[in-house]
mmCIF file of C-alpha atoms in Angstrom:
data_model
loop_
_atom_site.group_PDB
_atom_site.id
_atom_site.type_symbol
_atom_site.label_atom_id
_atom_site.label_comp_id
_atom_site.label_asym_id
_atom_site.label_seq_id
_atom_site.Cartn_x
_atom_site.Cartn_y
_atom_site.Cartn_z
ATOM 1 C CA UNK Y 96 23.497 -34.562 -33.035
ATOM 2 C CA UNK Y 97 26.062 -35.917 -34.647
ATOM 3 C CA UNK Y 98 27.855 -36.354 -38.352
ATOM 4 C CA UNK Y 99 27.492 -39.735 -39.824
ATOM 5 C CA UNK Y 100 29.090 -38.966 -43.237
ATOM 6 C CA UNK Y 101 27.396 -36.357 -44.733
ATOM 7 C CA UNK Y 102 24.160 -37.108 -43.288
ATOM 8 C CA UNK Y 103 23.305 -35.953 -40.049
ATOM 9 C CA UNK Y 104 22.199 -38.113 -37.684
ATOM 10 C CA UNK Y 105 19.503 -36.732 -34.987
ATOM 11 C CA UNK Y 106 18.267 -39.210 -31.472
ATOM 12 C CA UNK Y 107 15.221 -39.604 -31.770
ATOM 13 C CA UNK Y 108 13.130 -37.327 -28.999
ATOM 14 C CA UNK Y 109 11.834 -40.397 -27.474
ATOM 15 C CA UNK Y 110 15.127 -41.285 -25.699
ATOM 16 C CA UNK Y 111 15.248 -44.790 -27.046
ATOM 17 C CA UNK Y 112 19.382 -43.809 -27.682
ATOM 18 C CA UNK Y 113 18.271 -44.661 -31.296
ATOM 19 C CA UNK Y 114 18.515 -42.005 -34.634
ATOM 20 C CA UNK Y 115 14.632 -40.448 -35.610
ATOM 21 C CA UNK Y 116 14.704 -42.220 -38.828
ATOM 22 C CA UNK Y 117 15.418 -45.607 -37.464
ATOM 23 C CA UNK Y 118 13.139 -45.040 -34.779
ATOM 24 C CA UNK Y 119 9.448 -42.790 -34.760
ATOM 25 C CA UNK Y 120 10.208 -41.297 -38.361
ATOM 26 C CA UNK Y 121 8.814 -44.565 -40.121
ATOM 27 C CA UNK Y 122 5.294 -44.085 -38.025
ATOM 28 C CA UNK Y 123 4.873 -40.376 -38.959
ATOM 29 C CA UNK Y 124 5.995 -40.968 -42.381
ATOM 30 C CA UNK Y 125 2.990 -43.652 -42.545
ATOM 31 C CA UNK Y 126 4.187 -46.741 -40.821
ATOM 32 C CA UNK Y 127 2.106 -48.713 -38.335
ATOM 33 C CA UNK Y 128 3.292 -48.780 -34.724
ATOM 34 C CA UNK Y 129 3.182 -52.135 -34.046
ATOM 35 C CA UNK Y 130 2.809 -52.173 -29.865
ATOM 36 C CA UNK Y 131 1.593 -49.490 -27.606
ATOM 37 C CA UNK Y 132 4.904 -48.753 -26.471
ATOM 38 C CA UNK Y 133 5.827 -47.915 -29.921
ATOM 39 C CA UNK Y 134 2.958 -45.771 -30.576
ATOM 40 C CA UNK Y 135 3.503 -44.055 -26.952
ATOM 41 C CA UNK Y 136 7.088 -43.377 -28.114
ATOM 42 C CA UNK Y 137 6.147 -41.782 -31.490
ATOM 43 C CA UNK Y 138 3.271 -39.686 -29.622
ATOM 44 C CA UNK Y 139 5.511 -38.189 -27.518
ATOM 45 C CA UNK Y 140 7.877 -37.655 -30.478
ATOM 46 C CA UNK Y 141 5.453 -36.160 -32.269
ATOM 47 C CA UNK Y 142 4.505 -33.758 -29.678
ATOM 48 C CA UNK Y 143 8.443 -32.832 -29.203
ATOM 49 C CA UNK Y 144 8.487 -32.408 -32.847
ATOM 50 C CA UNK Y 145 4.827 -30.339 -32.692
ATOM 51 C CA UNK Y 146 3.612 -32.913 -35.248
ATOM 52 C CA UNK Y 147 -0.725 -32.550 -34.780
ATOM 53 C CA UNK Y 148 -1.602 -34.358 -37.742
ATOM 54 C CA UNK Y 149 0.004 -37.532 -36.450
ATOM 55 C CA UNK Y 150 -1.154 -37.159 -32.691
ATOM 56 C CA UNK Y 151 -4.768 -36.705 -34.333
ATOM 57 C CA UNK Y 152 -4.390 -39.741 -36.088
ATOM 58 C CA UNK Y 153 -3.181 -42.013 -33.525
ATOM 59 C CA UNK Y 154 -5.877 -40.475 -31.255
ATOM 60 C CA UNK Y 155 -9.111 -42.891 -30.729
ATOM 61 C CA UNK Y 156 -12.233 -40.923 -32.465
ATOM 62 C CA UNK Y 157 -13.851 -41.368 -29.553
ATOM 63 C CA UNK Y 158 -11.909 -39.343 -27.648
ATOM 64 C CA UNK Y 159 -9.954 -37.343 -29.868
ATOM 65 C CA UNK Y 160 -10.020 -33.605 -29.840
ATOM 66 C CA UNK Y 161 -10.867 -31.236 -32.748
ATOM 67 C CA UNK Y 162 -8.213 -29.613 -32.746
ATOM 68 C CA UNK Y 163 -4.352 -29.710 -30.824
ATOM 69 C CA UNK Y 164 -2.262 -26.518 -30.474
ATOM 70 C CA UNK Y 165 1.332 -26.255 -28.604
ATOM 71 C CA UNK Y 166 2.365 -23.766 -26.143
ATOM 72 C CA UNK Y 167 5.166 -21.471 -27.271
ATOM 73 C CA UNK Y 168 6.555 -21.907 -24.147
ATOM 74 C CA UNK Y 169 6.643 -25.816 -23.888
ATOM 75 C CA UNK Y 170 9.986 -27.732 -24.479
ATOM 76 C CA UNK Y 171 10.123 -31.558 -24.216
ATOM 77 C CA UNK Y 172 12.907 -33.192 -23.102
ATOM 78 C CA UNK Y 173 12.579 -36.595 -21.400
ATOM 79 C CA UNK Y 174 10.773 -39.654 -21.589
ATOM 80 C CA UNK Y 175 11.125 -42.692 -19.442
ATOM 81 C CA UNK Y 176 8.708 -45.950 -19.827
ATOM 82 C CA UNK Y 177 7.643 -47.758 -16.736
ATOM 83 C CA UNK Y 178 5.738 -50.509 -17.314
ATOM 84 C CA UNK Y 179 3.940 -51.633 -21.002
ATOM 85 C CA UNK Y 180 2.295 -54.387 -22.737
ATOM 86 C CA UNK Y 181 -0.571 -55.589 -24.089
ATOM 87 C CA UNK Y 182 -3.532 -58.306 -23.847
ATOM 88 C CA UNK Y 183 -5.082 -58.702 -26.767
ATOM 89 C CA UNK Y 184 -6.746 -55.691 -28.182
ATOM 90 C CA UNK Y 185 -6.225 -53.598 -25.049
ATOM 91 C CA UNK Y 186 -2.916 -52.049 -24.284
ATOM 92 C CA UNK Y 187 -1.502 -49.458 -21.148
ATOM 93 C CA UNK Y 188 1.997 -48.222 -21.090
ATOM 94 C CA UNK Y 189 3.116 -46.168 -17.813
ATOM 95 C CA UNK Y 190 5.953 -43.010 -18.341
ATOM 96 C CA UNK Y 191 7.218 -39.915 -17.114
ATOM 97 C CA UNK Y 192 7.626 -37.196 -19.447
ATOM 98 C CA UNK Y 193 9.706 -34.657 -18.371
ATOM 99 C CA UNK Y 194 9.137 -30.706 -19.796
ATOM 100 C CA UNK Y 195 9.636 -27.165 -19.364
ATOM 101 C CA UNK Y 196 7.076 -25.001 -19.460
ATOM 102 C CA UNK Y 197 7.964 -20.995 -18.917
ATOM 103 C CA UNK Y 198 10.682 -21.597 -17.736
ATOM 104 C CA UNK Y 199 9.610 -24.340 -14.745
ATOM 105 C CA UNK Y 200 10.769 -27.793 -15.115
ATOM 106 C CA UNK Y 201 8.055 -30.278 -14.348
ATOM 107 C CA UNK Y 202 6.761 -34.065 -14.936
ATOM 108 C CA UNK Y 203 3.876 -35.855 -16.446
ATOM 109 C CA UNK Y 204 3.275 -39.291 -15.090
ATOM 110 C CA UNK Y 205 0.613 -40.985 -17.121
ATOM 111 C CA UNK Y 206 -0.882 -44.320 -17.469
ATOM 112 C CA UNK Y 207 -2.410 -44.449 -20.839
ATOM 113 C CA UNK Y 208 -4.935 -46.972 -22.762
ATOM 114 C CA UNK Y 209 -4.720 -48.375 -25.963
ATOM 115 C CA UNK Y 210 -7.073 -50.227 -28.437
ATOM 116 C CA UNK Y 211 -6.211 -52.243 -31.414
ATOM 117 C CA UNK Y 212 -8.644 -51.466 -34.118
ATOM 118 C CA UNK Y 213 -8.581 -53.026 -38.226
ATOM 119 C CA UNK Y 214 -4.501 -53.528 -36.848
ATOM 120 C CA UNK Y 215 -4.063 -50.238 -35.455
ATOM 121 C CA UNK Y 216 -3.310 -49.235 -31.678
ATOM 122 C CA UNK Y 217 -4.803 -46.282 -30.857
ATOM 123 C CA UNK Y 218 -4.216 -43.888 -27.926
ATOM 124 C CA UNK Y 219 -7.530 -43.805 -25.593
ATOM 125 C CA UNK Y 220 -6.774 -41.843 -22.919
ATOM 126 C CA UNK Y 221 -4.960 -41.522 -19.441
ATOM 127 C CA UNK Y 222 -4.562 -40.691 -15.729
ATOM 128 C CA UNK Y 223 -2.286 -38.219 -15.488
ATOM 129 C CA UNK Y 224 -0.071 -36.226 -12.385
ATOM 130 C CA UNK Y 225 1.320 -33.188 -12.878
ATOM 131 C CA UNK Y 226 4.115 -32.876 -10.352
ATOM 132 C CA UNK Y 227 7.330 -30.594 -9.827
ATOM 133 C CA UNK Y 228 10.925 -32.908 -10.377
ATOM 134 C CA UNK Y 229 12.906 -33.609 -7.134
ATOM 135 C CA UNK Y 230 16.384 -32.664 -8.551
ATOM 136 C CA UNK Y 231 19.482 -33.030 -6.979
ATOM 137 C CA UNK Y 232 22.356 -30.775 -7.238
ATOM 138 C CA UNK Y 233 24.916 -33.697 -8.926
ATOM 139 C CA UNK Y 234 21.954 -35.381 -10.550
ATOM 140 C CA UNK Y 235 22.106 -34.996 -14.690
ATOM 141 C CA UNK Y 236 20.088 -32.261 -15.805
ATOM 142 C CA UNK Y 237 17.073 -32.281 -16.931
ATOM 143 C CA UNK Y 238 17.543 -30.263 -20.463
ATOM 144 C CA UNK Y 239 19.544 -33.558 -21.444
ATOM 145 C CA UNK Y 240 22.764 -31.262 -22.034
ATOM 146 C CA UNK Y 241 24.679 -34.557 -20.211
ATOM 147 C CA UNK Y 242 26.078 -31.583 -17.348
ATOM 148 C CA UNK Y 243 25.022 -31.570 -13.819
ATOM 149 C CA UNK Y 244 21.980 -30.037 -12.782
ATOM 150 C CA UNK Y 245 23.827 -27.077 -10.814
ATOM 151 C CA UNK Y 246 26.326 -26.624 -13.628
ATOM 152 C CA UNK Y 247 23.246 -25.871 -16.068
ATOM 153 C CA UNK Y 248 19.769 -25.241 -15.951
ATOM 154 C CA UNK Y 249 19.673 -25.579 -11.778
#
């Protein structure tokens, strides 16, 4: 965070370097995400930010739970997009979201679908990997403090 003025500025969760309101604040305030990308981005956002009305809303009906509720005890921190794009009405984007969950750092590797409906993407569903992260001691941590991993949360 940092003081722009007398506004503060937040990033954005979704590590795009960019401030929330010039980034996924326009597509939960209403705004259409205009690629999958974008939409994956303000997903994960929105689960950073525990926002369930949005993830509900960007969810495909078809596939969509009832309900969504957050574990105390989760704490996003990364994202990083592999690989995205779209043909047509069909879309897939590829990241690794990186958490903490009770105190154990781990990653979720997903390859998600998309579909375009009345100008909409929605999110369809993945395949997903639950693994541990392979840190090493001078590699940055993974809380995004910008220390080393043994300096901080290692």
């Amino acid at each position: 965070m940092s003081l722009d003025g007398a506004n503060v500025v937040t990033l954005c969760p979704c590590n795009s370097g960019k401030d929330y309101g010039a980034c996924c604040g326009p597509y939960h305030n209403g705004e259409v995400a205009p690629t999958p990308e974008a939409l994956m981005r303000s997903r994960y956002s929105a689960f950073a930010l525990e926002n369930a009305e949005y993830l509900l809303a960007t969810w495909h009906k078809d596939y969509r739970p009832q309900t969504l509720e957050f574990a105390a005890d989760t704490r996003w921190t990364g994202l990083d997009i592999l690989g995205a794009g779209s043909d047509g009405d069909t879309g897939r984007v590829h990241f690794i979201a990186t958490f903490n969950e009770a105190g154990e750092w781990l990653l979720l590797e997903e390859k998600s679908r998309f579909e375009r409906l009345d100008g909409r993407w929605y999110y369809l569903a993945g395949e997903t990997d639950f693994r541990s992260p392979d840190v090493g001691r001078n590699d940055p941590c993974l809380c995004g403090s910008g220390k080393k991993w043994k300096k901080c949360c290692g």
